[in-house]
JSON list of C-alpha atoms in Angstrom, two decimals:
[
{"chain": "A", "resi": 1, "resn": "GLN", "atom": "CA", "xyz": [-63.61, -8.87, -33.24]},
{"chain": "A", "resi": 2, "resn": "MET", "atom": "CA", "xyz": [-63.28, -8.53, -29.49]},
{"chain": "A", "resi": 3, "resn": "THR", "atom": "CA", "xyz": [-66.03, -9.72, -27.17]},
{"chain": "A", "resi": 4, "resn": "VAL", "atom": "CA", "xyz": [-66.45, -7.97, -23.81]},
{"chain": "A", "resi": 5, "resn": "SER", "atom": "CA", "xyz": [-68.59, -9.72, -21.20]},
{"chain": "A", "resi": 6, "resn": "LEU", "atom": "CA", "xyz": [-70.45, -7.55, -18.69]},
{"chain": "A", "resi": 7, "resn": "VAL", "atom": "CA", "xyz": [-73.43, -7.75, -16.38]},
{"chain": "A", "resi": 8, "resn": "ASP", "atom": "CA", "xyz": [-76.31, -5.47, -15.33]},
{"chain": "A", "resi": 9, "resn": "THR", "atom": "CA", "xyz": [-78.77, -3.15, -17.08]},
{"chain": "A", "resi": 10, "resn": "PRO", "atom": "CA", "xyz": [-78.07, 0.16, -18.85]},
{"chain": "A", "resi": 11, "resn": "TYR", "atom": "CA", "xyz": [-77.95, 3.55, -17.18]},
{"chain": "A", "resi": 12, "resn": "ILE", "atom": "CA", "xyz": [-77.24, 6.76, -19.07]},
{"chain": "A", "resi": 13, "resn": "LEU", "atom": "CA", "xyz": [-74.53, 9.31, -18.31]},
{"chain": "A", "resi": 14, "resn": "LYS", "atom": "CA", "xyz": [-74.82, 12.35, -20.59]},
{"chain": "A", "resi": 15, "resn": "HIS", "atom": "CA", "xyz": [-72.00, 14.74, -21.40]},
{"chain": "A", "resi": 16, "resn": "LYS", "atom": "CA", "xyz": [-72.82, 18.14, -22.89]},
{"chain": "A", "resi": 17, "resn": "SER", "atom": "CA", "xyz": [-70.38, 19.21, -25.58]},
{"chain": "A", "resi": 18, "resn": "HIS", "atom": "CA", "xyz": [-70.31, 22.89, -24.57]},
{"chain": "A", "resi": 19, "resn": "GLU", "atom": "CA", "xyz": [-69.02, 22.22, -21.05]},
{"chain": "A", "resi": 20, "resn": "THR", "atom": "CA", "xyz": [-65.34, 22.27, -20.22]},
{"chain": "A", "resi": 21, "resn": "VAL", "atom": "CA", "xyz": [-63.96, 18.86, -19.37]},
{"chain": "A", "resi": 22, "resn": "PHE", "atom": "CA", "xyz": [-62.20, 20.07, -16.21]},
{"chain": "A", "resi": 23, "resn": "PRO", "atom": "CA", "xyz": [-62.48, 23.42, -14.44]},
{"chain": "A", "resi": 24, "resn": "SER", "atom": "CA", "xyz": [-59.30, 25.48, -14.22]},
{"chain": "A", "resi": 25, "resn": "GLN", "atom": "CA", "xyz": [-59.99, 26.32, -10.57]},
{"chain": "A", "resi": 26, "resn": "ILE", "atom": "CA", "xyz": [-61.75, 24.61, -7.68]},
{"chain": "A", "resi": 27, "resn": "THR", "atom": "CA", "xyz": [-63.13, 26.97, -5.05]},
{"chain": "A", "resi": 28, "resn": "ASN", "atom": "CA", "xyz": [-65.16, 24.68, -2.79]},
{"chain": "A", "resi": 29, "resn": "GLU", "atom": "CA", "xyz": [-65.86, 21.09, -1.79]},
{"chain": "A", "resi": 30, "resn": "HIS", "atom": "CA", "xyz": [-68.77, 20.75, -4.25]},
{"chain": "A", "resi": 31, "resn": "GLU", "atom": "CA", "xyz": [-66.62, 21.81, -7.22]},
{"chain": "A", "resi": 32, "resn": "SER", "atom": "CA", "xyz": [-63.92, 19.41, -6.04]},
{"chain": "A", "resi": 33, "resn": "LEU", "atom": "CA", "xyz": [-66.43, 16.55, -6.09]},
{"chain": "A", "resi": 34, "resn": "ILE", "atom": "CA", "xyz": [-67.58, 17.49, -9.61]},
{"chain": "A", "resi": 35, "resn": "MET", "atom": "CA", "xyz": [-63.96, 17.51, -10.77]},
{"chain": "A", "resi": 36, "resn": "VAL", "atom": "CA", "xyz": [-63.27, 14.08, -9.25]},
{"chain": "A", "resi": 37, "resn": "LYS", "atom": "CA", "xyz": [-66.39, 12.67, -10.94]},
{"chain": "A", "resi": 38, "resn": "LYS", "atom": "CA", "xyz": [-65.33, 14.08, -14.31]},
{"chain": "A", "resi": 39, "resn": "LEU", "atom": "CA", "xyz": [-61.77, 12.85, -13.87]},
{"chain": "A", "resi": 40, "resn": "PHE", "atom": "CA", "xyz": [-63.01, 9.36, -12.96]},
{"chain": "A", "resi": 41, "resn": "ALA", "atom": "CA", "xyz": [-65.46, 9.16, -15.89]},
{"chain": "A", "resi": 42, "resn": "THR", "atom": "CA", "xyz": [-62.86, 10.53, -18.32]},
{"chain": "A", "resi": 43, "resn": "SER", "atom": "CA", "xyz": [-60.26, 8.03, -17.08]},
{"chain": "A", "resi": 44, "resn": "ILE", "atom": "CA", "xyz": [-62.62, 5.07, -17.52]},
{"chain": "A", "resi": 45, "resn": "SER", "atom": "CA", "xyz": [-63.57, 6.37, -20.97]},
{"chain": "A", "resi": 46, "resn": "CYS", "atom": "CA", "xyz": [-59.91, 6.69, -21.98]},
{"chain": "A", "resi": 47, "resn": "ILE", "atom": "CA", "xyz": [-59.08, 3.18, -20.78]},
{"chain": "A", "resi": 48, "resn": "THR", "atom": "CA", "xyz": [-62.03, 1.55, -22.56]},
{"chain": "A", "resi": 49, "resn": "TYR", "atom": "CA", "xyz": [-61.43, 3.54, -25.75]},
{"chain": "A", "resi": 50, "resn": "LEU", "atom": "CA", "xyz": [-57.68, 3.06, -25.97]},
{"chain": "A", "resi": 51, "resn": "ARG", "atom": "CA", "xyz": [-57.99, -0.66, -25.18]},
{"chain": "A", "resi": 52, "resn": "GLY", "atom": "CA", "xyz": [-60.59, -1.01, -27.94]},
{"chain": "A", "resi": 53, "resn": "LEU", "atom": "CA", "xyz": [-63.33, -2.42, -25.73]},
{"chain": "A", "resi": 54, "resn": "PHE", "atom": "CA", "xyz": [-66.24, -0.69, -27.49]},
{"chain": "A", "resi": 55, "resn": "PRO", "atom": "CA", "xyz": [-66.90, 0.60, -31.01]},
{"chain": "A", "resi": 56, "resn": "GLU", "atom": "CA", "xyz": [-66.26, 4.21, -32.03]},
{"chain": "A", "resi": 57, "resn": "SER", "atom": "CA", "xyz": [-70.03, 4.88, -31.93]},
{"chain": "A", "resi": 58, "resn": "SER", "atom": "CA", "xyz": [-69.94, 4.45, -28.12]},
{"chain": "A", "resi": 59, "resn": "TYR", "atom": "CA", "xyz": [-67.83, 7.60, -27.70]},
{"chain": "A", "resi": 60, "resn": "GLY", "atom": "CA", "xyz": [-68.27, 11.32, -28.15]},
{"chain": "A", "resi": 61, "resn": "GLU", "atom": "CA", "xyz": [-65.36, 13.67, -28.66]},
{"chain": "A", "resi": 62, "resn": "ARG", "atom": "CA", "xyz": [-64.25, 16.37, -26.20]},
{"chain": "A", "resi": 63, "resn": "HIS", "atom": "CA", "xyz": [-61.14, 18.53, -26.07]},
{"chain": "A", "resi": 64, "resn": "LEU", "atom": "CA", "xyz": [-58.81, 19.26, -23.18]},
{"chain": "A", "resi": 65, "resn": "ASP", "atom": "CA", "xyz": [-56.00, 21.63, -24.15]},
{"chain": "A", "resi": 66, "resn": "ASP", "atom": "CA", "xyz": [-54.33, 19.89, -27.10]},
{"chain": "A", "resi": 67, "resn": "LEU", "atom": "CA", "xyz": [-55.83, 16.48, -26.28]},
{"chain": "A", "resi": 68, "resn": "SER", "atom": "CA", "xyz": [-58.79, 15.05, -28.14]},
{"chain": "A", "resi": 69, "resn": "LEU", "atom": "CA", "xyz": [-60.64, 12.84, -25.66]},
{"chain": "A", "resi": 70, "resn": "LYS", "atom": "CA", "xyz": [-63.14, 10.09, -26.35]},
{"chain": "A", "resi": 71, "resn": "ILE", "atom": "CA", "xyz": [-65.88, 10.07, -23.70]},
{"chain": "A", "resi": 72, "resn": "LEU", "atom": "CA", "xyz": [-68.33, 7.18, -23.28]},
{"chain": "A", "resi": 73, "resn": "ARG", "atom": "CA", "xyz": [-71.87, 8.03, -24.35]},
{"chain": "A", "resi": 74, "resn": "GLU", "atom": "CA", "xyz": [-75.17, 6.22, -24.78]},
{"chain": "A", "resi": 75, "resn": "ASP", "atom": "CA", "xyz": [-74.96, 3.74, -27.65]},
{"chain": "A", "resi": 76, "resn": "LYS", "atom": "CA", "xyz": [-78.00, 1.47, -27.75]},
{"chain": "A", "resi": 77, "resn": "LYS", "atom": "CA", "xyz": [-76.20, -0.76, -30.27]},
{"chain": "A", "resi": 78, "resn": "CYS", "atom": "CA", "xyz": [-73.53, -1.52, -27.66]},
{"chain": "A", "resi": 79, "resn": "PRO", "atom": "CA", "xyz": [-74.99, -2.80, -24.36]},
{"chain": "A", "resi": 80, "resn": "GLY", "atom": "CA", "xyz": [-71.50, -3.12, -22.86]},
{"chain": "A", "resi": 81, "resn": "SER", "atom": "CA", "xyz": [-70.87, 0.62, -23.01]},
{"chain": "A", "resi": 82, "resn": "LEU", "atom": "CA", "xyz": [-74.24, 1.23, -21.35]},
{"chain": "A", "resi": 83, "resn": "HIS", "atom": "CA", "xyz": [-73.23, -1.10, -18.51]},
{"chain": "A", "resi": 84, "resn": "ILE", "atom": "CA", "xyz": [-70.03, 0.85, -17.93]},
{"chain": "A", "resi": 85, "resn": "ILE", "atom": "CA", "xyz": [-72.01, 4.10, -17.87]},
{"chain": "A", "resi": 86, "resn": "LYS", "atom": "CA", "xyz": [-74.28, 2.61, -15.22]},
{"chain": "A", "resi": 87, "resn": "TRP", "atom": "CA", "xyz": [-71.25, 1.57, -13.18]},
{"chain": "A", "resi": 88, "resn": "ILE", "atom": "CA", "xyz": [-69.83, 5.09, -13.37]},
{"chain": "A", "resi": 89, "resn": "GLN", "atom": "CA", "xyz": [-73.19, 6.59, -12.33]},
{"chain": "A", "resi": 90, "resn": "GLY", "atom": "CA", "xyz": [-73.33, 4.21, -9.35]},
{"chain": "A", "resi": 91, "resn": "CYS", "atom": "CA", "xyz": [-69.87, 5.37, -8.33]},
{"chain": "A", "resi": 92, "resn": "PHE", "atom": "CA", "xyz": [-71.03, 9.00, -8.56]},
{"chain": "A", "resi": 93, "resn": "ASP", "atom": "CA", "xyz": [-73.75, 8.31, -5.98]},
{"chain": "A", "resi": 94, "resn": "ALA", "atom": "CA", "xyz": [-71.24, 6.72, -3.59]},
{"chain": "A", "resi": 95, "resn": "LEU", "atom": "CA", "xyz": [-68.80, 9.62, -4.14]},
{"chain": "A", "resi": 96, "resn": "GLU", "atom": "CA", "xyz": [-71.50, 12.16, -3.26]},
{"chain": "A", "resi": 97, "resn": "LYS", "atom": "CA", "xyz": [-72.16, 10.29, -0.02]},
{"chain": "A", "resi": 98, "resn": "LYS", "atom": "CA", "xyz": [-68.39, 9.99, 0.65]},
{"chain": "A", "resi": 99, "resn": "TYR", "atom": "CA", "xyz": [-68.66, 6.20, 0.94]},
{"chain": "A", "resi": 100, "resn": "LEU", "atom": "CA", "xyz": [-66.56, 5.12, -2.02]},
{"chain": "A", "resi": 101, "resn": "HIS", "atom": "CA", "xyz": [-62.99, 4.25, -1.09]},
{"chain": "A", "resi": 102, "resn": "MET", "atom": "CA", "xyz": [-61.86, 2.46, -4.24]},
{"chain": "A", "resi": 103, "resn": "ALA", "atom": "CA", "xyz": [-63.15, 1.35, -7.65]},
{"chain": "A", "resi": 104, "resn": "VAL", "atom": "CA", "xyz": [-61.16, -1.46, -9.28]},
{"chain": "A", "resi": 105, "resn": "LEU", "atom": "CA", "xyz": [-61.58, -2.04, -13.01]},
{"chain": "A", "resi": 106, "resn": "THR", "atom": "CA", "xyz": [-60.32, -5.51, -13.96]},
{"chain": "A", "resi": 107, "resn": "LEU", "atom": "CA", "xyz": [-59.90, -7.29, -17.28]},
{"chain": "A", "resi": 108, "resn": "TYR", "atom": "CA", "xyz": [-59.46, -11.05, -17.42]},
{"chain": "A", "resi": 109, "resn": "THR", "atom": "CA", "xyz": [-60.01, -13.80, -19.99]},
{"chain": "A", "resi": 110, "resn": "ASN", "atom": "CA", "xyz": [-61.16, -16.94, -18.19]},
{"chain": "A", "resi": 111, "resn": "PRO", "atom": "CA", "xyz": [-64.53, -16.71, -16.39]},
{"chain": "A", "resi": 112, "resn": "LYS", "atom": "CA", "xyz": [-63.52, -19.70, -14.24]},
{"chain": "A", "resi": 113, "resn": "GLU", "atom": "CA", "xyz": [-60.32, -17.97, -13.13]},
{"chain": "A", "resi": 114, "resn": "PRO", "atom": "CA", "xyz": [-61.13, -14.29, -12.45]},
{"chain": "A", "resi": 115, "resn": "GLU", "atom": "CA", "xyz": [-58.10, -14.08, -10.16]},
{"chain": "A", "resi": 116, "resn": "LYS", "atom": "CA", "xyz": [-55.83, -14.43, -13.23]},
{"chain": "A", "resi": 117, "resn": "VAL", "atom": "CA", "xyz": [-56.02, -10.76, -14.15]},
{"chain": "A", "resi": 118, "resn": "THR", "atom": "CA", "xyz": [-54.93, -9.47, -17.54]},
{"chain": "A", "resi": 119, "resn": "GLU", "atom": "CA", "xyz": [-55.11, -5.78, -16.56]},
{"chain": "A", "resi": 120, "resn": "ILE", "atom": "CA", "xyz": [-56.15, -3.92, -13.41]},
{"chain": "A", "resi": 121, "resn": "TYR", "atom": "CA", "xyz": [-56.87, -0.22, -12.81]},
{"chain": "A", "resi": 122, "resn": "GLN", "atom": "CA", "xyz": [-57.49, 1.15, -9.30]},
{"chain": "A", "resi": 123, "resn": "PHE", "atom": "CA", "xyz": [-59.10, 4.47, -8.48]},
{"chain": "A", "resi": 124, "resn": "LYS", "atom": "CA", "xyz": [-58.79, 5.47, -4.81]},
{"chain": "A", "resi": 125, "resn": "PHE", "atom": "CA", "xyz": [-60.86, 8.28, -3.31]},
{"chain": "A", "resi": 126, "resn": "LYS", "atom": "CA", "xyz": [-60.26, 10.43, -0.23]},
{"chain": "A", "resi": 127, "resn": "TYR", "atom": "CA", "xyz": [-62.47, 13.09, 1.32]},
{"chain": "A", "resi": 128, "resn": "ALA", "atom": "CA", "xyz": [-61.42, 16.14, 3.32]},
{"chain": "A", "resi": 129, "resn": "LYS", "atom": "CA", "xyz": [-62.96, 19.52, 4.09]},
{"chain": "A", "resi": 130, "resn": "GLU", "atom": "CA", "xyz": [-60.91, 20.96, 1.19]},
{"chain": "A", "resi": 131, "resn": "GLY", "atom": "CA", "xyz": [-62.60, 18.50, -1.15]},
{"chain": "A", "resi": 132, "resn": "ALA", "atom": "CA", "xyz": [-62.37, 15.05, -2.68]},
{"chain": "A", "resi": 133, "resn": "THR", "atom": "CA", "xyz": [-59.26, 13.61, -4.34]},
{"chain": "A", "resi": 134, "resn": "MET", "atom": "CA", "xyz": [-58.67, 10.66, -6.65]},
{"chain": "A", "resi": 135, "resn": "ASP", "atom": "CA", "xyz": [-55.51, 8.57, -6.89]},
{"chain": "A", "resi": 136, "resn": "PHE", "atom": "CA", "xyz": [-54.96, 6.21, -9.81]},
{"chain": "A", "resi": 137, "resn": "ASP", "atom": "CA", "xyz": [-52.86, 3.04, -9.83]},
{"chain": "A", "resi": 138, "resn": "SER", "atom": "CA", "xyz": [-52.24, 0.37, -12.42]},
{"chain": "A", "resi": 139, "resn": "THR", "atom": "CA", "xyz": [-49.43, -2.10, -12.78]},
{"chain": "A", "resi": 140, "resn": "SER", "atom": "CA", "xyz": [-47.50, 0.50, -14.82]},
{"chain": "A", "resi": 141, "resn": "THR", "atom": "CA", "xyz": [-48.28, 3.99, -13.48]},
{"chain": "A", "resi": 142, "resn": "SER", "atom": "CA", "xyz": [-49.76, 5.97, -10.59]},
{"chain": "A", "resi": 143, "resn": "PHE", "atom": "CA", "xyz": [-51.24, 9.44, -10.10]},
{"chain": "A", "resi": 144, "resn": "GLU", "atom": "CA", "xyz": [-52.61, 11.68, -7.32]},
{"chain": "A", "resi": 145, "resn": "SER", "atom": "CA", "xyz": [-55.09, 14.45, -8.17]},
{"chain": "A", "resi": 146, "resn": "GLY", "atom": "CA", "xyz": [-54.54, 16.63, -5.09]},
{"chain": "A", "resi": 147, "resn": "THR", "atom": "CA", "xyz": [-56.84, 19.50, -4.08]},
{"chain": "A", "resi": 148, "resn": "ASN", "atom": "CA", "xyz": [-54.76, 22.58, -4.98]},
{"chain": "A", "resi": 149, "resn": "SER", "atom": "CA", "xyz": [-57.17, 24.60, -7.10]},
{"chain": "A", "resi": 150, "resn": "GLU", "atom": "CA", "xyz": [-54.45, 26.24, -9.21]},
{"chain": "A", "resi": 151, "resn": "ASP", "atom": "CA", "xyz": [-52.95, 22.90, -10.24]},
{"chain": "A", "resi": 152, "resn": "ILE", "atom": "CA", "xyz": [-56.13, 20.87, -10.67]},
{"chain": "A", "resi": 153, "resn": "LYS", "atom": "CA", "xyz": [-56.41, 21.26, -14.44]},
{"chain": "A", "resi": 154, "resn": "LYS", "atom": "CA", "xyz": [-52.69, 20.56, -14.91]},
{"chain": "A", "resi": 155, "resn": "ALA", "atom": "CA", "xyz": [-52.99, 17.43, -12.77]},
{"chain": "A", "resi": 156, "resn": "SER", "atom": "CA", "xyz": [-56.03, 16.27, -14.75]},
{"chain": "A", "resi": 157, "resn": "VAL", "atom": "CA", "xyz": [-54.24, 16.76, -18.08]},
{"chain": "A", "resi": 158, "resn": "LEU", "atom": "CA", "xyz": [-51.21, 14.92, -16.67]},
{"chain": "A", "resi": 159, "resn": "LEU", "atom": "CA", "xyz": [-53.32, 11.91, -15.69]},
{"chain": "A", "resi": 160, "resn": "ILE", "atom": "CA", "xyz": [-54.95, 11.71, -19.12]},
{"chain": "A", "resi": 161, "resn": "ARG", "atom": "CA", "xyz": [-51.54, 11.97, -20.81]},
{"chain": "A", "resi": 162, "resn": "LYS", "atom": "CA", "xyz": [-50.19, 9.21, -18.55]},
{"chain": "A", "resi": 163, "resn": "LEU", "atom": "CA", "xyz": [-53.16, 7.02, -19.45]},
{"chain": "A", "resi": 164, "resn": "TYR", "atom": "CA", "xyz": [-52.56, 7.58, -23.16]},
{"chain": "A", "resi": 165, "resn": "ILE", "atom": "CA", "xyz": [-48.87, 6.66, -22.79]},
{"chain": "A", "resi": 166, "resn": "LEU", "atom": "CA", "xyz": [-49.70, 3.63, -20.64]},
{"chain": "A", "resi": 167, "resn": "MET", "atom": "CA", "xyz": [-52.28, 2.33, -23.13]},
{"chain": "A", "resi": 168, "resn": "GLN", "atom": "CA", "xyz": [-49.88, 2.79, -26.07]},
{"chain": "A", "resi": 169, "resn": "ASN", "atom": "CA", "xyz": [-47.27, 0.67, -24.30]},
{"chain": "A", "resi": 170, "resn": "LEU", "atom": "CA", "xyz": [-49.63, -2.25, -23.62]},
{"chain": "A", "resi": 171, "resn": "GLY", "atom": "CA", "xyz": [-49.89, -5.16, -26.01]},
{"chain": "A", "resi": 172, "resn": "PRO", "atom": "CA", "xyz": [-53.18, -6.07, -27.68]},
{"chain": "A", "resi": 173, "resn": "LEU", "atom": "CA", "xyz": [-55.91, -7.69, -25.61]},
{"chain": "A", "resi": 174, "resn": "PRO", "atom": "CA", "xyz": [-57.18, -11.18, -26.44]},
{"chain": "A", "resi": 175, "resn": "ASN", "atom": "CA", "xyz": [-60.34, -11.35, -28.57]},
{"chain": "A", "resi": 176, "resn": "ASP", "atom": "CA", "xyz": [-62.55, -12.30, -25.61]},
{"chain": "A", "resi": 177, "resn": "VAL", "atom": "CA", "xyz": [-62.19, -10.39, -22.35]},
{"chain": "A", "resi": 178, "resn": "ILE", "atom": "CA", "xyz": [-64.32, -10.00, -19.24]},
{"chain": "A", "resi": 179, "resn": "LEU", "atom": "CA", "xyz": [-64.55, -6.59, -17.59]},
{"chain": "A", "resi": 180, "resn": "THR", "atom": "CA", "xyz": [-65.57, -6.19, -13.95]},
{"chain": "A", "resi": 181, "resn": "MET", "atom": "CA", "xyz": [-65.68, -3.31, -11.52]},
{"chain": "A", "resi": 182, "resn": "LYS", "atom": "CA", "xyz": [-65.38, -3.96, -7.80]},
{"chain": "A", "resi": 183, "resn": "LEU", "atom": "CA", "xyz": [-66.23, -1.23, -5.36]},
{"chain": "A", "resi": 184, "resn": "HIS", "atom": "CA", "xyz": [-64.71, -0.90, -1.90]},
{"chain": "A", "resi": 185, "resn": "TYR", "atom": "CA", "xyz": [-66.42, 1.32, 0.64]},
{"chain": "A", "resi": 186, "resn": "TYR", "atom": "CA", "xyz": [-65.29, 3.17, 3.74]},
{"chain": "A", "resi": 187, "resn": "ASN", "atom": "CA", "xyz": [-66.80, 1.43, 6.75]},
{"chain": "A", "resi": 188, "resn": "GLU", "atom": "CA", "xyz": [-65.84, 2.58, 10.26]},
{"chain": "A", "resi": 189, "resn": "GLY", "atom": "CA", "xyz": [-62.28, 3.40, 9.29]},
{"chain": "A", "resi": 190, "resn": "ARG", "atom": "CA", "xyz": [-61.70, 0.43, 7.00]},
{"chain": "A", "resi": 191, "resn": "TRP", "atom": "CA", "xyz": [-62.86, -0.46, 3.50]},
{"chain": "A", "resi": 192, "resn": "THR", "atom": "CA", "xyz": [-64.93, -3.49, 2.67]},
{"chain": "A", "resi": 193, "resn": "PRO", "atom": "CA", "xyz": [-65.66, -5.02, -0.73]},
{"chain": "A", "resi": 194, "resn": "LEU", "atom": "CA", "xyz": [-69.42, -4.67, -1.11]},
{"chain": "A", "resi": 195, "resn": "VAL", "atom": "CA", "xyz": [-70.51, -5.05, -4.71]},
{"chain": "A", "resi": 196, "resn": "LYS", "atom": "CA", "xyz": [-69.10, -6.70, -7.80]},
{"chain": "A", "resi": 197, "resn": "PHE", "atom": "CA", "xyz": [-70.75, -5.37, -10.94]}
]
């Protein structure tokens, strides 16, 4: 059995099953922000699910076109999943305030050598009057969400498909891994690491 080490206290992010995962069109900046939040949360959920970090009970099922997605949900039996949900919620607050530049999800095995990374996933955020965008980078793939309302759903589906393919091509993780999320904020034209969860 895999052990995932995390820090912090739980915070709940609820997903309603009757909502669509991603809107087919974005008509304003507010809807763009909602889409970026959903895309970010769905991406983190896909990574943690496909890498086997938490038990099945920590995920609910949603559908996006022909994809069946596993989305993190409250699971009191799994404190680690609650920590991730709190991290995501904290990112939502920074996204709303347009402060968040980048969230970096890192997996490593030795607590004394966190610089020896096993896997790294970077989510970069940009803000414009047309709306927010999210770019995704890992060692194996990259993605840009864009703001074109007609293509937003297609772009979202493409990212999720890329994540699924990426995760299938990765080898198994060691039994004990440490998961961290570092946030970088916009600060007078540059970004500064502020918090390590």
